[in-house]
Coordinates of C-alpha atoms in Angstrom, one line a residue:
M1 CA 129.0 160.8 86.1
E2 CA 131.8 158.3 86.6
R3 CA 131.1 154.7 85.4
G4 CA 132.5 151.6 87.0
G5 CA 132.2 147.9 86.2
G6 CA 128.7 147.7 87.7
G7 CA 127.4 151.0 86.2
T8 CA 127.5 154.6 87.1
L9 CA 127.9 155.8 90.7
S10 CA 124.2 156.7 90.8
E11 CA 123.2 153.2 89.5
V12 CA 125.5 151.4 92.0
H13 CA 124.1 153.6 94.8
Q14 CA 120.5 152.7 93.8
N15 CA 121.3 149.0 93.7
A16 CA 122.9 149.3 97.2
K17 CA 119.8 151.1 98.5
K18 CA 117.5 148.3 97.1
L19 CA 119.7 145.7 98.8
L20 CA 119.5 147.6 102.1
L21 CA 115.7 147.6 101.9
R22 CA 115.7 143.9 101.2
C23 CA 118.1 143.2 104.1
R24 CA 115.9 145.3 106.5
D25 CA 112.8 143.4 105.5
G26 CA 114.7 140.0 105.9
L27 CA 115.9 140.9 109.4
E28 CA 112.4 142.0 110.4
R29 CA 111.1 138.6 109.2
L30 CA 113.8 136.8 111.1
E31 CA 112.8 138.7 114.3
R32 CA 109.2 137.7 113.8
L33 CA 110.2 134.1 113.3
E34 CA 112.4 134.3 116.4
H35 CA 109.4 135.4 118.6
S36 CA 107.1 132.9 117.0
T37 CA 106.1 129.9 119.3
S38 CA 106.4 127.5 116.4
T39 CA 109.4 125.1 116.5
S40 CA 108.6 123.0 113.5
A41 CA 111.3 121.8 111.1
A42 CA 109.7 123.8 108.2
V43 CA 110.1 127.1 110.2
A44 CA 113.6 126.2 111.1
G45 CA 114.4 125.6 107.4
V46 CA 112.9 129.0 106.4
D47 CA 114.8 130.7 109.2
S48 CA 118.2 129.3 108.0
E49 CA 117.5 130.1 104.3
L50 CA 116.5 133.7 105.1
S51 CA 119.5 134.3 107.3
F52 CA 121.8 133.1 104.6
A53 CA 120.1 135.3 102.0
V54 CA 120.4 138.4 104.3
K55 CA 124.1 137.7 104.9
R56 CA 124.6 137.3 101.1
D57 CA 122.9 140.7 100.4
I58 CA 125.0 142.4 103.1
N59 CA 128.2 141.1 101.6
Q60 CA 127.0 142.4 98.2
I61 CA 126.3 145.8 99.7
Q62 CA 129.7 146.0 101.2
S63 CA 131.2 145.1 97.8
L64 CA 129.2 147.9 96.2
C65 CA 130.5 150.3 98.9
V66 CA 134.0 149.4 97.8
E67 CA 133.1 150.2 94.2
M68 CA 131.3 153.4 95.2
D69 CA 134.3 154.5 97.3
R70 CA 136.4 154.2 94.2
L71 CA 133.9 156.0 92.0
W72 CA 133.2 159.0 94.2
R73 CA 136.9 159.8 94.4
S74 CA 136.8 160.3 90.6
V75 CA 134.1 162.9 90.7
A76 CA 135.6 166.2 89.5
A77 CA 133.5 168.7 91.4
K78 CA 134.4 168.9 95.1
P79 CA 130.8 169.6 96.3
Q80 CA 129.5 166.6 94.4
R81 CA 132.5 164.5 95.6
D82 CA 131.8 165.4 99.3
L83 CA 128.1 164.7 98.8
W84 CA 128.8 161.2 97.3
K85 CA 131.3 160.5 100.0
R86 CA 128.6 161.1 102.7
K87 CA 126.1 159.0 100.8
V88 CA 128.6 156.1 100.4
E89 CA 129.6 156.3 104.1
Q90 CA 125.9 156.2 105.1
I91 CA 125.3 153.1 103.0
A92 CA 128.4 151.5 104.5
E93 CA 127.4 152.3 108.1
E94 CA 123.9 150.9 107.5
A95 CA 125.4 147.8 106.0
E96 CA 127.6 147.4 109.0
S97 CA 124.7 147.9 111.4
L98 CA 122.7 145.3 109.5
K99 CA 125.6 142.9 109.7
E100 CA 125.9 143.4 113.5
S101 CA 122.1 142.8 113.9
L102 CA 122.4 139.6 111.8
D103 CA 125.4 138.4 113.8
K104 CA 123.5 139.0 117.1
Y105 CA 120.5 137.1 115.7
N106 CA 122.7 134.2 114.7
L107 CA 124.3 134.0 118.1
R108 CA 120.8 134.0 119.8
N109 CA 119.7 131.3 117.3
Q110 CA 122.8 129.2 118.0
K111 CA 122.2 129.6 121.8
R112 CA 118.6 128.5 121.4
S113 CA 119.6 125.4 119.4
R114 CA 122.3 124.5 122.0
E115 CA 119.8 124.9 124.8
A116 CA 117.2 122.8 122.9
K117 CA 119.8 120.1 122.4
E118 CA 120.8 120.2 126.1
R119 CA 117.2 119.9 127.1
A120 CA 116.7 117.0 124.9
E121 CA 119.8 115.3 126.3
L122 CA 118.7 116.1 129.8
L123 CA 115.2 114.7 129.1
G124 CA 116.8 111.5 127.8
R125 CA 118.9 111.2 130.9
V126 CA 115.9 111.8 133.1
N127 CA 113.9 109.2 131.4
G128 CA 116.8 106.7 131.8
D129 CA 117.1 107.6 135.5
S130 CA 113.4 107.1 136.0
A131 CA 113.5 103.7 134.5
H132 CA 116.5 102.9 136.7
V133 CA 114.6 104.2 139.8
L134 CA 111.6 102.0 138.8
R135 CA 113.8 99.0 138.6
I136 CA 115.3 99.8 142.0
Y137 CA 111.7 100.2 143.4
D138 CA 110.7 96.8 142.0
D139 CA 113.8 95.2 143.5
D140 CA 113.0 96.8 146.9
A141 CA 109.4 95.7 146.7
Q142 CA 110.4 92.1 146.0
A143 CA 112.9 92.2 148.9
I144 CA 110.2 93.5 151.3
H145 CA 107.8 90.8 150.1
S146 CA 110.5 88.2 150.7
V147 CA 111.3 89.5 154.2
R148 CA 107.6 89.4 155.1
S149 CA 107.2 85.9 153.8
S150 CA 110.3 84.8 155.8
S151 CA 108.8 86.6 158.9
R152 CA 105.5 84.7 158.6
E153 CA 107.4 81.4 158.2
L154 CA 109.5 82.2 161.2
E155 CA 106.3 83.0 163.2
N156 CA 104.7 79.7 162.1
A157 CA 107.9 77.8 163.0
N158 CA 108.0 79.5 166.4
A159 CA 104.4 78.6 167.1
L160 CA 105.1 75.0 166.1
G161 CA 108.1 74.9 168.5
E162 CA 106.0 76.4 171.4
A163 CA 103.3 73.7 170.8
I164 CA 106.0 71.0 170.8
L165 CA 107.6 72.3 174.0
S166 CA 104.1 72.6 175.6
S167 CA 103.4 69.0 174.7
I168 CA 106.7 67.8 176.1
H169 CA 106.1 69.7 179.3
G170 CA 102.7 68.0 179.7
Q171 CA 104.2 64.6 179.1
R172 CA 106.9 65.4 181.7
E173 CA 104.2 66.3 184.3
R174 CA 102.3 63.1 183.5
L175 CA 105.5 61.0 183.9
K176 CA 106.2 62.6 187.2
S177 CA 102.7 61.9 188.4
A178 CA 103.0 58.3 187.2
Q179 CA 106.4 57.9 188.9
R180 CA 105.1 59.3 192.2
K181 CA 102.2 56.8 192.1
A182 CA 104.5 54.0 191.3
L183 CA 106.8 54.9 194.2
D184 CA 103.8 55.0 196.5
V185 CA 102.7 51.6 195.3
L186 CA 106.2 50.2 195.7
N187 CA 106.6 51.7 199.2
T188 CA 103.3 50.2 200.1
V189 CA 104.2 46.7 199.0
G190 CA 107.6 47.0 200.8
I191 CA 110.1 47.3 198.0
S192 CA 113.6 47.6 199.3
N193 CA 115.6 50.9 199.3
K194 CA 117.9 49.3 196.8
V195 CA 115.1 48.9 194.3
L196 CA 114.0 52.4 195.0
R197 CA 117.5 53.8 194.3
I198 CA 117.5 51.9 191.0
I199 CA 114.2 53.4 190.1
E200 CA 115.4 56.9 191.0
R201 CA 118.5 56.4 188.9
R202 CA 116.4 55.3 186.0
N203 CA 114.3 58.4 186.6
R204 CA 117.3 60.6 186.3
V205 CA 118.4 58.8 183.1
D206 CA 114.9 59.4 181.8
Q207 CA 115.1 63.1 182.6
W208 CA 118.4 63.4 180.8
I209 CA 116.8 61.7 177.8
K210 CA 113.9 64.2 178.1
Y211 CA 116.2 67.2 178.2
A212 CA 118.3 65.9 175.3
G213 CA 115.1 65.5 173.3
M214 CA 114.1 69.1 174.1
L215 CA 117.5 70.3 173.0
L216 CA 117.4 68.4 169.8
T217 CA 113.9 69.8 169.1
V218 CA 115.2 73.4 169.6
V219 CA 118.2 72.7 167.3
F220 CA 115.8 71.3 164.7
L221 CA 113.6 74.4 164.8
F222 CA 116.5 76.8 164.3
A223 CA 117.9 74.6 161.5
F224 CA 114.5 74.7 159.9
V225 CA 114.2 78.5 160.1
L226 CA 117.7 79.0 158.6
W227 CA 116.9 76.6 155.8
R228 CA 113.7 78.4 154.9
R229 CA 115.5 81.7 154.7

């Protein structure tokens, strides 16, 4: 049997088969971890270490296949040479299949990690947006409270204005009644028309003063409302 740097062809083949068994077992453990619901940091650490170990074993198997490919070509008997060729090719194919399975697993694992990171970032943005929405809601609530307070103050000012106007109207009616009585008295005692015209003119002046007072009252009310707002 031909001997290489790592032993005879049979010994190298046995070592490769042992590594294949260990790789299969490692991949099965990785798949069980993949379907596990646990997401702890300890599990993630075991996952990473096991994946690295499987990859290292696959690389070693491929190196052994290179060595076995050199060794089987040195076998003298053709039947034995063909048999070893098939055995080495089978080992190489299994190693390549394991490598593909490991690569697919690593891609899925990277995808899960990326999705978990994106979910965490999205959750962070959602929490930030929620705080912003709450601040907007508080500002709106304060604005609504301010509007309601201003509305109540405006209603109170309006009621005050109506009371003042009603009082002025009552005073005007009393003044008219007093003036009529005075005119009746003056007419009775024979006051001249000139005196009566003077009184009427004074009455008109008093009316203008009254209207000016009403206008000033209304202006004061609007100024008060604007100042309160």
